[in-house]
mmCIF file of C-alpha atoms in Angstrom:
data_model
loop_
_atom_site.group_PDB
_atom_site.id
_atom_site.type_symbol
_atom_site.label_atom_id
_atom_site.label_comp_id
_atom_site.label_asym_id
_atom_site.label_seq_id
_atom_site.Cartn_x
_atom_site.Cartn_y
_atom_site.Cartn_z
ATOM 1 C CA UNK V 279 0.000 0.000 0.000
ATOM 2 C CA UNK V 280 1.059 3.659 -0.730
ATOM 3 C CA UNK V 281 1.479 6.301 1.955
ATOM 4 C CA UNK V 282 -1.956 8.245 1.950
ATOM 5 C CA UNK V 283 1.028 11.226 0.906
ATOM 6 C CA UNK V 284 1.742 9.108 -2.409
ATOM 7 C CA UNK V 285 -1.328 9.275 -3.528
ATOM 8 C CA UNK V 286 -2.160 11.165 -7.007
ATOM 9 C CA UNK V 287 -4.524 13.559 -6.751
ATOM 10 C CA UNK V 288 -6.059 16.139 -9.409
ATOM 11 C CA UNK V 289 -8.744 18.389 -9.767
ATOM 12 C CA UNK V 290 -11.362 17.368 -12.242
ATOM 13 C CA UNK V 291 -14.127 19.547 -13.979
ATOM 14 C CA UNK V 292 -17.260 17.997 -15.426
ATOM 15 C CA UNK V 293 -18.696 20.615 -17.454
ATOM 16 C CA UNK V 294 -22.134 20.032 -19.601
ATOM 17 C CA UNK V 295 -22.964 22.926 -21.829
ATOM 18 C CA UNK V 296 -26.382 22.984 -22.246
ATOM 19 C CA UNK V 297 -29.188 25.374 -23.417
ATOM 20 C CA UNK V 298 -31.928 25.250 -22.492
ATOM 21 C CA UNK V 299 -35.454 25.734 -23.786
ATOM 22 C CA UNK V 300 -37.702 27.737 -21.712
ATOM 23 C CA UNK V 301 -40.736 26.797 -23.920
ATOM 24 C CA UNK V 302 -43.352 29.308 -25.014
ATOM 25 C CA UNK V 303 -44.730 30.450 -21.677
ATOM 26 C CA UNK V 304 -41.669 30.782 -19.353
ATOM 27 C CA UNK V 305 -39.728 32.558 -22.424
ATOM 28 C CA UNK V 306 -42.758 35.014 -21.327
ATOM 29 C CA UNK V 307 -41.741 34.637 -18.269
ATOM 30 C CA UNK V 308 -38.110 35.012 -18.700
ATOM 31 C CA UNK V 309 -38.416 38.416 -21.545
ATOM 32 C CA UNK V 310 -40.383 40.350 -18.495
ATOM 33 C CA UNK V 311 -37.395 40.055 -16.326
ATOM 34 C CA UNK V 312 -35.563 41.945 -18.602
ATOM 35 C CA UNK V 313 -38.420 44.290 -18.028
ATOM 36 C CA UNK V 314 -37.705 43.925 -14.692
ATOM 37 C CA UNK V 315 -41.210 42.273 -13.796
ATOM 38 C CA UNK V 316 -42.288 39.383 -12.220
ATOM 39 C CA UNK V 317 -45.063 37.028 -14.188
ATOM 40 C CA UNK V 318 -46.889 34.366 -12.245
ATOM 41 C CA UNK V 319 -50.132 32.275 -13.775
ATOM 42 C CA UNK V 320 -53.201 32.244 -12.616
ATOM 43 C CA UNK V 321 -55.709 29.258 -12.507
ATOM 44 C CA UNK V 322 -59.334 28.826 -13.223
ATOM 45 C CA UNK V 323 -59.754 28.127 -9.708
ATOM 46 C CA UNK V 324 -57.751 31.759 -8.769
ATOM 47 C CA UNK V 325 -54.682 30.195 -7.960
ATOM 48 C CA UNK V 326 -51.825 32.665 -8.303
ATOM 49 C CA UNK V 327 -48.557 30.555 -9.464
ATOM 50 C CA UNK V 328 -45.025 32.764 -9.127
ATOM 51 C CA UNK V 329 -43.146 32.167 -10.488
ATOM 52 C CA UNK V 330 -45.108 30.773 -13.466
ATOM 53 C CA UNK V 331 -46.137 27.474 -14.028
ATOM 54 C CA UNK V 332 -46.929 25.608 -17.143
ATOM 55 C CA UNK V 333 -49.483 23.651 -15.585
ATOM 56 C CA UNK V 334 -51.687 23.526 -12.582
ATOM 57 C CA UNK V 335 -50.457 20.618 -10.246
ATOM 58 C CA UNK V 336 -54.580 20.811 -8.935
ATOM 59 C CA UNK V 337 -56.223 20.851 -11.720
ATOM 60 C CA UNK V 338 -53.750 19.518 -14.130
ATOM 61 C CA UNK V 339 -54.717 22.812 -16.900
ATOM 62 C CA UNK V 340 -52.588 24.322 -18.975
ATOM 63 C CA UNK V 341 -52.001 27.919 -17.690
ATOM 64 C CA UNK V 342 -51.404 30.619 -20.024
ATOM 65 C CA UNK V 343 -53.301 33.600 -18.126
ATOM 66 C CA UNK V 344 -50.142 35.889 -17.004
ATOM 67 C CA UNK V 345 -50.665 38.197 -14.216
ATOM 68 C CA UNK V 346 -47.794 40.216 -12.550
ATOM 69 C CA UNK V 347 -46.360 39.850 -9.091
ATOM 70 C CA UNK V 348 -44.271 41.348 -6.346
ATOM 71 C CA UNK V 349 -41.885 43.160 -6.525
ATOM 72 C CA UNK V 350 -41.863 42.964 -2.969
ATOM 73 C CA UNK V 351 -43.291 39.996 -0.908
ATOM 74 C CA UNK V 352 -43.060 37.802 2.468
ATOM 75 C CA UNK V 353 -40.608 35.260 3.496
ATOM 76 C CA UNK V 354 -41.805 32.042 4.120
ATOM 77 C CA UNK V 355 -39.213 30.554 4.684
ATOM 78 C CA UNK V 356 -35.176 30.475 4.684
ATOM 79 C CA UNK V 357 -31.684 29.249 5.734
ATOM 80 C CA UNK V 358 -28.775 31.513 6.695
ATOM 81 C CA UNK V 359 -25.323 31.299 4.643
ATOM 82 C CA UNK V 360 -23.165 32.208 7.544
ATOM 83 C CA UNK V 361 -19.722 31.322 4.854
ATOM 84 C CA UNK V 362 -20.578 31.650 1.305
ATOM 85 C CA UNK V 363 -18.310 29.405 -0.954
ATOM 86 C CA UNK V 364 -16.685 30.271 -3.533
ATOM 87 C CA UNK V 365 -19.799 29.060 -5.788
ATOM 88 C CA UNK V 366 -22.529 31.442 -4.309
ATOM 89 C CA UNK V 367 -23.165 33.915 -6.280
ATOM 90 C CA UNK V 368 -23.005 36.123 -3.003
ATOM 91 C CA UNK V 369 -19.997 36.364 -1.365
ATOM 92 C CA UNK V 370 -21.410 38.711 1.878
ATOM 93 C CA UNK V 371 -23.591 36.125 4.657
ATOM 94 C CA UNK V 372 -26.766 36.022 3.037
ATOM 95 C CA UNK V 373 -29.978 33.527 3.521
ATOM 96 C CA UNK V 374 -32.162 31.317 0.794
ATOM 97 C CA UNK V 375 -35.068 31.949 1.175
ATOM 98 C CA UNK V 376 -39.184 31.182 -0.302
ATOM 99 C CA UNK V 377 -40.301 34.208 -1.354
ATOM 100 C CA UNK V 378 -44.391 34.598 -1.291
ATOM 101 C CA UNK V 379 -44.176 37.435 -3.701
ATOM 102 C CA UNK V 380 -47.158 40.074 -3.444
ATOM 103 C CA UNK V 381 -50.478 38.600 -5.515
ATOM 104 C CA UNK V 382 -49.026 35.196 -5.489
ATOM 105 C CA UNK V 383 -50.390 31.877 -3.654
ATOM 106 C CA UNK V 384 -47.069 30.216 -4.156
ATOM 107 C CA UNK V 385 -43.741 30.979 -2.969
ATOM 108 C CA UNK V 386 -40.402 31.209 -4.731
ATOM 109 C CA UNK V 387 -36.588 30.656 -4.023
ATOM 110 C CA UNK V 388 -34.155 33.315 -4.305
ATOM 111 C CA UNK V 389 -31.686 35.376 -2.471
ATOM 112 C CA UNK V 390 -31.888 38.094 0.396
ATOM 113 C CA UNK V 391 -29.119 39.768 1.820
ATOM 114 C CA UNK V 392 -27.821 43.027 2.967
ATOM 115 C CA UNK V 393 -28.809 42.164 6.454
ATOM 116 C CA UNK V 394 -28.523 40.450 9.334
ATOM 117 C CA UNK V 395 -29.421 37.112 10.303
ATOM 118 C CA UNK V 396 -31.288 38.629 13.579
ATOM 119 C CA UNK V 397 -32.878 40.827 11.064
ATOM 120 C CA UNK V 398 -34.408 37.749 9.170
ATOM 121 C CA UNK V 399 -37.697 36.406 10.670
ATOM 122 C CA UNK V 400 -40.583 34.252 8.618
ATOM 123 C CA UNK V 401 -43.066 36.753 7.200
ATOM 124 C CA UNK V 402 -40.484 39.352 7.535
ATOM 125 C CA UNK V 403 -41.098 41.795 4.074
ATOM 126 C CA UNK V 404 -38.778 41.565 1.029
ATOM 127 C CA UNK V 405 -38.426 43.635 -2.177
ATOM 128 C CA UNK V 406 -36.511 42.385 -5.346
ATOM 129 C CA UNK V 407 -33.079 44.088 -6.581
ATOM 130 C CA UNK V 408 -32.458 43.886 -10.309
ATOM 131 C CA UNK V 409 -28.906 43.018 -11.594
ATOM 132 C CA UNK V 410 -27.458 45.975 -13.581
ATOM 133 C CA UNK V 411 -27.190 43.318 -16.373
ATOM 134 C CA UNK V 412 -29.652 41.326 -18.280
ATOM 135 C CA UNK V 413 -29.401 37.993 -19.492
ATOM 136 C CA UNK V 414 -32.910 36.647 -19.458
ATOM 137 C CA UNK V 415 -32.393 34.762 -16.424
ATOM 138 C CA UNK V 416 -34.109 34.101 -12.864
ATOM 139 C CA UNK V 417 -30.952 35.887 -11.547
ATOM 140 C CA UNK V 418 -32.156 39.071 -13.419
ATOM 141 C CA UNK V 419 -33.307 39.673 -10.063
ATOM 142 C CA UNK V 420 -30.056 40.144 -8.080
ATOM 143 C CA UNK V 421 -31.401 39.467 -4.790
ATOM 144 C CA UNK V 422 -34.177 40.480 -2.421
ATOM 145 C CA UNK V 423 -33.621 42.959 0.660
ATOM 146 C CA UNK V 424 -35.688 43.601 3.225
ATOM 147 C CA UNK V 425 -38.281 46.589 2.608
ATOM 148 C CA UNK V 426 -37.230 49.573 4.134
ATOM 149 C CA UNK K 285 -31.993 32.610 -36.619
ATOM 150 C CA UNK K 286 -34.563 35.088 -35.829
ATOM 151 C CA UNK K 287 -35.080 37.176 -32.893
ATOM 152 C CA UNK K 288 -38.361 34.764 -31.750
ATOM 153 C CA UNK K 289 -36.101 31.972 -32.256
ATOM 154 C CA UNK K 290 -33.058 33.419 -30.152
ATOM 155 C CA UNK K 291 -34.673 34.315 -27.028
ATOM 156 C CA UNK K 292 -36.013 30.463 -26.986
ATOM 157 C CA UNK K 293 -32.934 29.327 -25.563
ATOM 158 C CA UNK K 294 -30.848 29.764 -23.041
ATOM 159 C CA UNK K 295 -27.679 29.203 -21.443
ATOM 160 C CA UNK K 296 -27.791 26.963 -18.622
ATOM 161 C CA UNK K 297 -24.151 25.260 -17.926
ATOM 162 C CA UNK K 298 -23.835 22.664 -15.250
ATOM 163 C CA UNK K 299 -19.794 22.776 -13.853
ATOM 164 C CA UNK K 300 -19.021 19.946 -11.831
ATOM 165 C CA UNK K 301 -15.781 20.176 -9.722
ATOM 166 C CA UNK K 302 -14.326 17.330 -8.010
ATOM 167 C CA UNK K 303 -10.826 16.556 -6.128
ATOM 168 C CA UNK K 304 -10.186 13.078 -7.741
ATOM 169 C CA UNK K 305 -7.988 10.711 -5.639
ATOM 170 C CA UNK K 306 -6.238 7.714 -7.780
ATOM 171 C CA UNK K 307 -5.971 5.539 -4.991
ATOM 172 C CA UNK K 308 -3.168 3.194 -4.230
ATOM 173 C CA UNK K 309 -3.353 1.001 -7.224
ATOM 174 C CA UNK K 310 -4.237 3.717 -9.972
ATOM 175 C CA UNK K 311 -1.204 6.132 -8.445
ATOM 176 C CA UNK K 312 0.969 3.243 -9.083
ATOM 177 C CA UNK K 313 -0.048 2.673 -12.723
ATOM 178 C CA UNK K 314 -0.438 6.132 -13.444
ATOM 179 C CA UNK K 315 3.282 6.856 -11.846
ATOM 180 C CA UNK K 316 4.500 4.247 -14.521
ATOM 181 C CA UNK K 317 2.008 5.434 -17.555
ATOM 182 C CA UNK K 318 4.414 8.798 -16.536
ATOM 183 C CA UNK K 319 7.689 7.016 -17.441
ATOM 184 C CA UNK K 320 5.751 5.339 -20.788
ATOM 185 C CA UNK K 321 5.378 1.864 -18.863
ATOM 186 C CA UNK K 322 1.829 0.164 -18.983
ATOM 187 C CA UNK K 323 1.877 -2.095 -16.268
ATOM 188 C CA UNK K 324 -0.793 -4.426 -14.992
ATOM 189 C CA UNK K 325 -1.710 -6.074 -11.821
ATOM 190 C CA UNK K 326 -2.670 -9.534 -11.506
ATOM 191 C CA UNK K 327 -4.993 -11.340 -9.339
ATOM 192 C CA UNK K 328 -2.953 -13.939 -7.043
ATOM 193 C CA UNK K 329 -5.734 -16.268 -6.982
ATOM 194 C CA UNK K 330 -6.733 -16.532 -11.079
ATOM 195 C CA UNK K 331 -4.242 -14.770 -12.314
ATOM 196 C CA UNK K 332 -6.448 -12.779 -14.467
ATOM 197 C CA UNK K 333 -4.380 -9.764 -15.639
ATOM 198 C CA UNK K 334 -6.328 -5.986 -15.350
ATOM 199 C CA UNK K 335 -5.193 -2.761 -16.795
ATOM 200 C CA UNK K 336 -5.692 -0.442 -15.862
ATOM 201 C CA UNK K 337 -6.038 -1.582 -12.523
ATOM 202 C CA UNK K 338 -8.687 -0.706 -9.946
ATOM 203 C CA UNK K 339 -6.518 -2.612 -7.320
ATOM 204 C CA UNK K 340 -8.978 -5.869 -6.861
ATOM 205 C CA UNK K 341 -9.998 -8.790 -8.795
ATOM 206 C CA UNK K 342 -14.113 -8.759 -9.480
ATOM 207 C CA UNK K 343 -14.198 -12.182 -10.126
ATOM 208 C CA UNK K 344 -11.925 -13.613 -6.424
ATOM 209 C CA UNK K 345 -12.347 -10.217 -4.399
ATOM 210 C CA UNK K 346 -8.903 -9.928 -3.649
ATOM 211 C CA UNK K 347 -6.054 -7.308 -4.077
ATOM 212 C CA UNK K 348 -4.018 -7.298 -6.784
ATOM 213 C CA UNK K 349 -0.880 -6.994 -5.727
ATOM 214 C CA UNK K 350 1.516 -8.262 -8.559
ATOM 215 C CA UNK K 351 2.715 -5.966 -10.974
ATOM 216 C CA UNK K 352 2.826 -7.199 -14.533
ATOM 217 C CA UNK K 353 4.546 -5.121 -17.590
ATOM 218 C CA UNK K 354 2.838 -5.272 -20.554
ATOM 219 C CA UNK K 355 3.461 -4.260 -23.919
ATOM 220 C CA UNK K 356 1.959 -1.641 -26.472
ATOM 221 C CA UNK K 357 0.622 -3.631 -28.562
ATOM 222 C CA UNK K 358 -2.705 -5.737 -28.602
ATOM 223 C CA UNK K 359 -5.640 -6.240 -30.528
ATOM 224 C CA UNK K 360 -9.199 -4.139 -31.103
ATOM 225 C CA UNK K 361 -11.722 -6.142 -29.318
ATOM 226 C CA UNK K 362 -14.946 -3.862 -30.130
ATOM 227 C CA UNK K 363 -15.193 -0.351 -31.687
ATOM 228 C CA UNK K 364 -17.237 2.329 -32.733
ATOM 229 C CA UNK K 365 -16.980 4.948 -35.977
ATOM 230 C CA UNK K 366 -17.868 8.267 -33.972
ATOM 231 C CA UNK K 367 -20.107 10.544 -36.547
ATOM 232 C CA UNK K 368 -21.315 13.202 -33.921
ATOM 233 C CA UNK K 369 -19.025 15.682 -33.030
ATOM 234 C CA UNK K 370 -18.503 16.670 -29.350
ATOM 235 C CA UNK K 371 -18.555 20.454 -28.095
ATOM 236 C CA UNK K 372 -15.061 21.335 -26.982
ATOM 237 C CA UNK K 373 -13.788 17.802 -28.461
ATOM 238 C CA UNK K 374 -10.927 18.913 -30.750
ATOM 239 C CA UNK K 375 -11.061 15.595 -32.441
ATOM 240 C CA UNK K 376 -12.776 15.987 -35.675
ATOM 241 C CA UNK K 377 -15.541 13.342 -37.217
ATOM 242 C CA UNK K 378 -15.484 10.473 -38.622
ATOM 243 C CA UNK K 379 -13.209 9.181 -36.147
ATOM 244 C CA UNK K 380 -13.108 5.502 -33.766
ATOM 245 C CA UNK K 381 -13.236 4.665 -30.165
ATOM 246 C CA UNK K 382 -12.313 1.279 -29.658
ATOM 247 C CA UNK K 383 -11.715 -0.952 -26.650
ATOM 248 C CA UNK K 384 -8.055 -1.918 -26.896
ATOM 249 C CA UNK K 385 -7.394 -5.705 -25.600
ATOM 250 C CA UNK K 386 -3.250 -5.530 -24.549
ATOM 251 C CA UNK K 387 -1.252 -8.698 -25.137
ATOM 252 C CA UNK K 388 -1.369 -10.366 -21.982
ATOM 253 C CA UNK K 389 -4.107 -8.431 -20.350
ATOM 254 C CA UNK K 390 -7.535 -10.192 -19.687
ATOM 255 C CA UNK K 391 -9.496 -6.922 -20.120
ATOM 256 C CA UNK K 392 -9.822 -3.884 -22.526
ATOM 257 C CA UNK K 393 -9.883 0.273 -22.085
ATOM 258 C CA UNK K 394 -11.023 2.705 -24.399
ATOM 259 C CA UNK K 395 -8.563 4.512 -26.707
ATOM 260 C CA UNK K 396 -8.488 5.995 -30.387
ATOM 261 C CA UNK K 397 -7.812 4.132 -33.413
ATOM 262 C CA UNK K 398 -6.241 6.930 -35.792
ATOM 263 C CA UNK K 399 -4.044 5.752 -39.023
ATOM 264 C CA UNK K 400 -6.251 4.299 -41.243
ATOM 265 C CA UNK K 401 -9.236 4.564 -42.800
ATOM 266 C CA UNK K 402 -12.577 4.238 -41.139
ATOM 267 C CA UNK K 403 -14.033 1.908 -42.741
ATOM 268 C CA UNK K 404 -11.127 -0.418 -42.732
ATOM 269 C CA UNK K 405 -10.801 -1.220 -38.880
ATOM 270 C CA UNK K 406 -12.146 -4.700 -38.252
ATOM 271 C CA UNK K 407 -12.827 -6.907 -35.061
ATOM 272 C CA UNK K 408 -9.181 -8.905 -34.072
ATOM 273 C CA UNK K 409 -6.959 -5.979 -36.030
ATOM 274 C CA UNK K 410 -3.427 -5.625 -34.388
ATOM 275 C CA UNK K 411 -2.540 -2.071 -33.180
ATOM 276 C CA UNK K 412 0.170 -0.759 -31.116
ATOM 277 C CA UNK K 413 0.631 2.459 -29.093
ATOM 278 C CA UNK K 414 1.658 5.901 -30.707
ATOM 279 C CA UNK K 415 2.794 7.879 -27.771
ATOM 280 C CA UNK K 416 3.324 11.654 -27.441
ATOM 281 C CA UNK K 417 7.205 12.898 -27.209
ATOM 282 C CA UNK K 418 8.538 11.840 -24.086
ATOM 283 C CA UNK K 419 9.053 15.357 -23.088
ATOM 284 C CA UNK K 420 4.625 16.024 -22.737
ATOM 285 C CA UNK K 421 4.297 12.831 -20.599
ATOM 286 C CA UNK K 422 2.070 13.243 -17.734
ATOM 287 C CA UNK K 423 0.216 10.617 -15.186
ATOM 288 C CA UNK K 424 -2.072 9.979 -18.026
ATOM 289 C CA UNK K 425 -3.276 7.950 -20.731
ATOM 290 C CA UNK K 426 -3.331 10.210 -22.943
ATOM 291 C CA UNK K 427 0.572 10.066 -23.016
ATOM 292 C CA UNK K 428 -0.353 7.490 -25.956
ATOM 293 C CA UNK K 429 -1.668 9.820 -28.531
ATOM 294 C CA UNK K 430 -3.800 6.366 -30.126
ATOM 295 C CA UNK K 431 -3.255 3.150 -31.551
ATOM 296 C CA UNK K 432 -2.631 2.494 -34.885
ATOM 297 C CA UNK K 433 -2.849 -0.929 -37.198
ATOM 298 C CA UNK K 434 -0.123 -2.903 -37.346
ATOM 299 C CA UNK K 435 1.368 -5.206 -40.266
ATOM 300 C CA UNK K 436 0.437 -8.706 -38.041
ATOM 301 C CA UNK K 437 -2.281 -11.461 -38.434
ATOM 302 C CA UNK K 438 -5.770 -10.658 -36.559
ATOM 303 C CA UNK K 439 -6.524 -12.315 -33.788
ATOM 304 C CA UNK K 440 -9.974 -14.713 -32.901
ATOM 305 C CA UNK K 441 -11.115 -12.432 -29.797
ATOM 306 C CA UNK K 442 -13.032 -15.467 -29.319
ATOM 307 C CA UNK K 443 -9.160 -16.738 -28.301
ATOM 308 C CA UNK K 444 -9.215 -13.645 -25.302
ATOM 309 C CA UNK K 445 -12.012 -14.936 -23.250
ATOM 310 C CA UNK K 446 -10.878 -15.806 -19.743
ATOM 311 C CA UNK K 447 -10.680 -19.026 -18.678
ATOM 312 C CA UNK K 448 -9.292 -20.064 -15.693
ATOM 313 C CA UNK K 449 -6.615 -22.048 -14.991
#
């Protein structure tokens, strides 16, 4: 057997380049970012989806009725990032969180930092930030912060 | 493309980072594959000879712990004529990966066939290793740029299955 200090050791990358299709509907979704707007979908039965669904996991419809959200909205939920690695897109302590954005029934993940963890409590009020650059993508919105 | 078309897609890479560890018996093949040595390691119960080695023998469950020098040259045991071509693959289509069968070894690993035309490789061909200059070898495989055909009878793979002794 080697020494554990013999052994070779490299770092490896596994990279898949994909692209993705958003489909017809979330490319909706995905152009009003750049408009810095959030789309949900609402359901026959009312149901406000954000951020927006295809389909109705209830009813099992198709959803194509697109109604705007937030910005700002209620955490439901979250878990502090005390040590951000070097992956986060946030380097600063900052929490996950679900996100029930303003005229939604559902709740969404993203981002909220610029605070303390102490600060943080469920159903504490959150407001989007909008990256200075626009690519189309869910992290159009930068992050949320709490409303001032 | 038009502009509907365009905003259809997006980019949405997945990066995957790992810390690999050989292990004991890969750092030892690897540290020879370095000097331009393939060398196997055979099972001291059946004898059956693996490279490269994963350090055990599937068939007795045992270490294998005896080093066994092989050559560079073998036979093509199964291949396939690669159409497709790969993003970020430099290697351009029609091309074959085949599973190279060393003389002496009692299984195969995956390597290019380059040197002759595609639709010429066969089932049983001889190759032999065409390694990079000496001076680019690394603890890698790919210090053997591919195989190539050699002027030598094919072989019956039927010949390679194991048997034991």
């Amino acid at each position: 057997m080697s020494d554990q200090k013999d052994l070779l050791r490299a770092p490896f990358e596994l990279a898949y380049n994909y692209k993705r299709s958003s489909g017809p509907l979330m490319s909706k979704f995905f152009d009003a970012l750049a408009e810095q707007k959030i789309l949900g979908t609402k359901s026959s039965t009312g149901k406000v989806y954000a951020p927006a669904a295809e389909f109705d996991p209830e009813t099992h419809e198709s959803l194509s009725d697109l109604v705007e959200v937030g910005p700002g909205g209620v955490i439901e939920s979250f878990s502090w990032i005390e040590e951000p690695k070097h992956h986060h897109l946030i380097k600063n302590p900052f929490a996950f969180a679900l996100i029930k954005l303003d005229g939604a029934d559902t709740s969404m993940l993203h981002m909220v930092t610029e605070c303390d963890e102490e600060d943080l409590k469920i159903g504490s009020r959150v407001t989007a930030n909008w990256s200075a650059t626009i690519e189309n993508r869910i992290t159009d919105i930068k992050f949320f912060t709490l409303e001032k | 493309m038009s502009e509907e078309e365009k905003k259809d897609y997006a980019e949405s890479p997945i990066n995957l980072e790992y810390h690999y560890t050989a292990g004991s018996a890969t750092t030892r093949f690897l540290n020879q594959v370095k000097e331009g040595k393939i060398v196997g390691q055979s099972c001291p119960k059946c004898s059956a000879v693996y490279v490269p080695p994963r350090g055990s023998c599937p068939r007795c469950g045992v270490a294998t712990n005896i080093e066994v020098p092989l050559t560079d040259k073998g036979c093509i045991e199964s291949f396939t004529i690669v159409h497709i071509p790969i993003p970020g693959n430099p290697i351009v289509p029609p091309y074959v990966c085949a599973m190279i069968r060393l003389d002496g070894a009692n299984i195969s690993f995956l390597h290019l066939i380059q040197g002759i035309d595609v639709e010429e490789i066969r089932i049983g061909m001889r190759i032999q290793a065409v390694w990079k200059p000496k001076d680019e070898w690394t603890h890698s495989l790919e210090n053997i740029k591919w195989f190539t055909p050699i002027d030598e009878p094919d072989v019956d793979v039927a010949t390679l299955r194991f048997q034991e002794s």
